[in-house]
Each structure stands twice: as structure tokens, then as C-alpha cells.
Short mmCIF file of C-alpha atoms in Angstrom, two decimals:
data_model
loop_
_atom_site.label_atom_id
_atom_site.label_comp_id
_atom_site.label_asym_id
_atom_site.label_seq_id
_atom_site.Cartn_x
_atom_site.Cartn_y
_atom_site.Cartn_z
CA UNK Q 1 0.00 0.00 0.00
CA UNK Q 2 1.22 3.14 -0.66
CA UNK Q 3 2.68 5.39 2.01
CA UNK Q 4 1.26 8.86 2.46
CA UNK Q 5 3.49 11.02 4.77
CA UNK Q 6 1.97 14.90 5.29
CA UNK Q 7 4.35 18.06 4.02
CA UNK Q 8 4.15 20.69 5.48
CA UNK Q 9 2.68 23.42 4.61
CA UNK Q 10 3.39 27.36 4.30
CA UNK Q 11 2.81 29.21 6.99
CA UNK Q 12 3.34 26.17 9.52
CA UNK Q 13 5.78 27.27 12.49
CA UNK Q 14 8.97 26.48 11.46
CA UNK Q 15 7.98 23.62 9.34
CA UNK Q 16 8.38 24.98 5.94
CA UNK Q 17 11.18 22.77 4.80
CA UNK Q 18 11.37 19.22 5.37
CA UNK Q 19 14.77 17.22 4.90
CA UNK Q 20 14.94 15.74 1.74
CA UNK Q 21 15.03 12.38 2.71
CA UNK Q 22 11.24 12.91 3.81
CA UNK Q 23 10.86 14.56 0.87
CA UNK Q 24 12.14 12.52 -1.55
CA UNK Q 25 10.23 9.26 0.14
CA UNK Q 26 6.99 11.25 -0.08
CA UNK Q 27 7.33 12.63 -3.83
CA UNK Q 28 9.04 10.55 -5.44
CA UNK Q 29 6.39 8.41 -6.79
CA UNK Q 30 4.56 11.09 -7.67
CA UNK Q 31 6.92 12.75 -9.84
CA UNK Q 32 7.91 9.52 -11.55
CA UNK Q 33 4.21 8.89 -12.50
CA UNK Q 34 3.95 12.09 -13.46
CA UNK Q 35 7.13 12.70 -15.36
CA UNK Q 36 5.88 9.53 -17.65
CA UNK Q 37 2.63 10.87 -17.97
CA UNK Q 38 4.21 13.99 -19.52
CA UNK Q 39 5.67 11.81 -22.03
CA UNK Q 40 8.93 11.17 -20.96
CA UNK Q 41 10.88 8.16 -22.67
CA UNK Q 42 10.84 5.38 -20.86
CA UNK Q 43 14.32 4.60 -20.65
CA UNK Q 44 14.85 8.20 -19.84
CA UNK Q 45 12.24 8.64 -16.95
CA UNK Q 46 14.58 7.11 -14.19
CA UNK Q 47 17.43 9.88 -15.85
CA UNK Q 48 14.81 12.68 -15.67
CA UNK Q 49 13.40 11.88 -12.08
CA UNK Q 50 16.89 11.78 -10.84
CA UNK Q 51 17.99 14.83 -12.21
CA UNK Q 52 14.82 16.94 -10.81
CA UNK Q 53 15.91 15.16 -7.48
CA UNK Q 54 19.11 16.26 -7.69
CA UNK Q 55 18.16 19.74 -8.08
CA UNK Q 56 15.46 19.58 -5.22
CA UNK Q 57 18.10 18.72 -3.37
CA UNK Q 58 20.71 21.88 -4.16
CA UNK Q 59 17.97 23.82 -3.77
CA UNK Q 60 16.21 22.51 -0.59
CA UNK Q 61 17.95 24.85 1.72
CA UNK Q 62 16.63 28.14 -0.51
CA UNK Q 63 13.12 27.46 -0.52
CA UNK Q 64 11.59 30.27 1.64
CA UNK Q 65 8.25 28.53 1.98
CA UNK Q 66 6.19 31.21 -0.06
CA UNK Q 67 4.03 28.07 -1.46
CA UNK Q 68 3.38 24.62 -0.82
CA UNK Q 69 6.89 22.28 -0.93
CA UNK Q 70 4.82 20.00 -3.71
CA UNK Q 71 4.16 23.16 -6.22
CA UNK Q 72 7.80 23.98 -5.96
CA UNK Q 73 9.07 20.05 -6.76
CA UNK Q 74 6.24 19.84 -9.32
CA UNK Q 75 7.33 23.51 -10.63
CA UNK Q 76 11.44 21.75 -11.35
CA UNK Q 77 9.74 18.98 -12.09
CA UNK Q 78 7.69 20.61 -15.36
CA UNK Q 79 10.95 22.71 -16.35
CA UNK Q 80 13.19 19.51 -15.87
CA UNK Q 81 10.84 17.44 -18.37
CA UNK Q 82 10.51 20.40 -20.50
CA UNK Q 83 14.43 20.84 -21.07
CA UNK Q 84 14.25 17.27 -21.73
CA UNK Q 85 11.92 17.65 -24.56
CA UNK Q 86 14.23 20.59 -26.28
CA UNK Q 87 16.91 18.54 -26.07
CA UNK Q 88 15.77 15.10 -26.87
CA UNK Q 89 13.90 14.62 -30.43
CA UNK Q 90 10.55 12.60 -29.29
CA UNK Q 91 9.87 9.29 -31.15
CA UNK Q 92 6.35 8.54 -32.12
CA UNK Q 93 4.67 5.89 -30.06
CA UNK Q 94 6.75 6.23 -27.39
CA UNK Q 95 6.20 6.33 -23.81
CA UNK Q 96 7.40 5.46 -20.72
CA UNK Q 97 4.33 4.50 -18.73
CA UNK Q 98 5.12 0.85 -18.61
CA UNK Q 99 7.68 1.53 -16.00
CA UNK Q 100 6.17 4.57 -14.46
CA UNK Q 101 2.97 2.66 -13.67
CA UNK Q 102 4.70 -0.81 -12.47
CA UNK Q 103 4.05 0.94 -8.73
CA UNK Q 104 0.32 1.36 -9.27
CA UNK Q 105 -0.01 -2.00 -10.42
CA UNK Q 106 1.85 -4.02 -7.87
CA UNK Q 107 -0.38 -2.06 -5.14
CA UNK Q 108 -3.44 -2.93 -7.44
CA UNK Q 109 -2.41 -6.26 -7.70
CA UNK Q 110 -2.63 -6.44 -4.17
CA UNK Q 111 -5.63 -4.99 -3.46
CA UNK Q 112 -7.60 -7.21 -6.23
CA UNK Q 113 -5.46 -9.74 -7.23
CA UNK Q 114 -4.05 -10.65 -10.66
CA UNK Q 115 -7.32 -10.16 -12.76
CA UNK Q 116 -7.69 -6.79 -11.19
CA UNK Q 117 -4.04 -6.00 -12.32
CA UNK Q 118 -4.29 -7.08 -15.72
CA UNK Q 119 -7.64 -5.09 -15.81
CA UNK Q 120 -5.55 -1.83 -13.86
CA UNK Q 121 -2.18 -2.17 -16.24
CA UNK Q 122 -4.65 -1.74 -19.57
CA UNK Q 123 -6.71 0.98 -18.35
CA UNK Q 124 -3.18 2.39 -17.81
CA UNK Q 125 -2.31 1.91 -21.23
CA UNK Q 126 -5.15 2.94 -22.95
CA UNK Q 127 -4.86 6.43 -20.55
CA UNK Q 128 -1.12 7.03 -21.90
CA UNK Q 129 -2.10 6.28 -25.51
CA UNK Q 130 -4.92 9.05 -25.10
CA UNK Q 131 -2.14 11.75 -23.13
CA UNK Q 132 0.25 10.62 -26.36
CA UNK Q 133 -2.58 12.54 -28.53
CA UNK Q 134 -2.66 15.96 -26.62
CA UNK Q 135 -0.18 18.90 -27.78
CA UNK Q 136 2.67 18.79 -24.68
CA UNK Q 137 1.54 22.26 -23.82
CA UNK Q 138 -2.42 20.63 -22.98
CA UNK Q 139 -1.37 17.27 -21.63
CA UNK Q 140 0.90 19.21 -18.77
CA UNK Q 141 -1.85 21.32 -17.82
CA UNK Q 142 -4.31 17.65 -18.06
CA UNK Q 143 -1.81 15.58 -16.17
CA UNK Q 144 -1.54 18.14 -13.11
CA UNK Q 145 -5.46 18.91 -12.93
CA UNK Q 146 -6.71 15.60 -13.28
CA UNK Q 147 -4.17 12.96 -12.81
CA UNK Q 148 -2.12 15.06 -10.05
CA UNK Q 149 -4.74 16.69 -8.70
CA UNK Q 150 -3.40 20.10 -8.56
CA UNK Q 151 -5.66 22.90 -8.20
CA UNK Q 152 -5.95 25.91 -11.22
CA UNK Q 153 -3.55 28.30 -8.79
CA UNK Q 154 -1.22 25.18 -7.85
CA UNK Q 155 -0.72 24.87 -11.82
CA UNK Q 156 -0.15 28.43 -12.70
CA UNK Q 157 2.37 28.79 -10.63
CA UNK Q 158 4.00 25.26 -11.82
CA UNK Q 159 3.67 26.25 -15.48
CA UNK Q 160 4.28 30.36 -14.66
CA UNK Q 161 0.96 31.21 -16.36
CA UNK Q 162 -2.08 33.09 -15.37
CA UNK Q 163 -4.79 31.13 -13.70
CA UNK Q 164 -7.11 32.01 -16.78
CA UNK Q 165 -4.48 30.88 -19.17
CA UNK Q 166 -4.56 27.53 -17.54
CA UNK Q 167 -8.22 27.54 -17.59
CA UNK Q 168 -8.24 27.52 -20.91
CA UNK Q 169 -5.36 25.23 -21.89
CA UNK Q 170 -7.29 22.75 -19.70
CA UNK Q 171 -11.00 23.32 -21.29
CA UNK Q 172 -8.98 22.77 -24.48
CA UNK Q 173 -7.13 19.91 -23.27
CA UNK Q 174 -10.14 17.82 -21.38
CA UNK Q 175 -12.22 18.34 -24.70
CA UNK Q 176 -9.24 17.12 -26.56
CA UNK Q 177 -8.73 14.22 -24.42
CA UNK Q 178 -12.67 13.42 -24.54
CA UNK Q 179 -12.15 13.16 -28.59
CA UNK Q 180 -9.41 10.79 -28.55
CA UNK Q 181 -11.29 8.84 -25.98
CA UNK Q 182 -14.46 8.43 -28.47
CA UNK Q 183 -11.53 7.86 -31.65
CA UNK Q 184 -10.62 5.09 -29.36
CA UNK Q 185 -13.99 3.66 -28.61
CA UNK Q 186 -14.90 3.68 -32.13
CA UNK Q 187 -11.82 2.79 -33.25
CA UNK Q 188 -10.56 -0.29 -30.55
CA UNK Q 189 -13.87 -1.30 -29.33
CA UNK Q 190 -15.88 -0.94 -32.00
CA UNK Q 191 -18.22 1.84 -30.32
CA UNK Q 192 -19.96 4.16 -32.17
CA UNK Q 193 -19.30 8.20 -31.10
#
């Protein structure tokens, strides 16, 4: 089962900044999941989460607390897999959800045994082939809202926009997403839109 250990948040007495080895045991499942959401390369992910690490880690003792200690990893997080995008020329068809979601379905597996992690692993699949359809700038904004759970302020501060701006990106994106969703139903199970 996973393990959930609080963060503190702004504002608390003196409990701004945790040490990194309580942050790094509470996030970094999180922003593995997350980073292959965005579309990182599977073979790259582990590369890409240990490089935001390392970073959360020179910075640790600069963060003044002025917002929540998961906006600010998610914040290095999103520039992290966004210099990794410059840099590396994306392949079509790839992602790197197989390994990213291994964690989700051993703790499925657990909870409803093997037919219930067969059925968990392809609604996994079927959820990164629809984030491989959005434009990057739409599937960041999707991931954090809806996958994340970050609120509208949380991600425009992550992604330096305006809330409205990410208002919109994510209107745009969750009608996107709803579109490849019916291409797939038509398409892979025969459903009619």
C-alpha cells in the first residue's frame, strides 16, 4: 500500500522545509508517474526523475516557503521534463508508462489480485495512448489537474501562467482528451461516437 506522509505546509511554524530524505520518500512516486505521464521516454524517466531530485536537493535549503513544498518540486519537475523535450527529439509511439505505472499496479495487484491488475495495467495503457494525442503544452496542464490533482492556482504557478491561461489550456485539453477517448472507442472497441 502506498505510504502517504503529510508536508508541510506554508505558513506552519517552522515547518516549511522538510529534509529531503522525507521529501524525496513522499514525492518521489509522484513525480515519476507524473514525469511519464508527460511523455517522458521510458528509458529516460529514471534519468529525468533523478535529475529533478538532484536539483530539489541543491535547492532545498533556498526554498523560503512562499508556497506549498509539492508546487515547488512539481514547478522543477515541469521545467526539468521540459528541457528534456528541447533537447531530446521525441519518437512517435513512445512512452514510458510501462515503467512509471509498475508501482500502481503491484499495489493494485494487491488490493484485487491478478485479474484486477491485468484489468488496472490496460486501463493504464489505454490512458497514456490518449495523453500521447494531446499537444505537450495541454497534456501538462491535463496531467496536473486531473491525474495530479493540482488545483488551477497550484498549476499556474508550476507552469508560470495566469490562472485564466490555464483555464483555458485545460478546457482545451479535457475536450481534446474526450475526442481521442471516443476515436478510441470507435476505433478499438468498436463503439460508435
Amino acid at each position: 500500500m502506498e505510504k502517504i506522509v503529510s508536508l508541510p505546509t506554508p505558513g506552519e511554524s517552522g515547518l516549511a522545509k522538510p529534509d529531503f530524505d522525507t521529501l524525496y520518500e513522499t514525492m518521489v512516486e509522484y513525480v515519476w508517474n507524473a514525469v511519464c505521464r508527460m511523455g517522458v521516454h521510458g528509458s529516460d524517466a529514471e534519468d529525468v526523475v533523478q535529475e529533478i531530485f538532484v536539483i530539489v536537493y541543491r535547492r532545498l535549503g533556498r526554498f523560503e516557503g512562499r508556497a506549498h513544498v509539492k508546487t515547488w518540486v512539481f514547478k522543477i519537475m515541469v521545467h526539468v521534463v521540459q528541457h528534456y523535450f528541447r533537447t531530446h527529439a521525441r519518437r512517435p509511439g513512445d512512452r514510458a508508462a510501462e515503467k512509471g505505472t509498475e508501482i500502481q499496479a503491484l499495489v493494485a495487484a494487491q488490493e484485487k489480485g491478478p485479474a484486477g491488475e491485468l484489468e488496472r495495467l490496460e486501463a493504464l495503457r489505454v490512458l497514456d495512448r490518449l495523453l500521447c494525442e494531446l499537444e505537450e503544452g495541454k497534456r501538462l496542464v491535463f496531467v496536473l489537474a486531473e491525474v495530479e490533482q493540482l488545483t488551477l492556482a497550484e498549476i499556474a504557478e508550476v507552469v508560470e501562467a495566469n490562472a485564466n491561461t490555464v483555464a483555458s489550456r485545460l478546457r482545451a485539453a479535457r475536450r481534446d482528451f474526450d475526442q481521442a477517448l471516443l476515436r478510441f472507442q470507435a476505433r478499438e472497441l468498436g463503439r460508435m461516437p
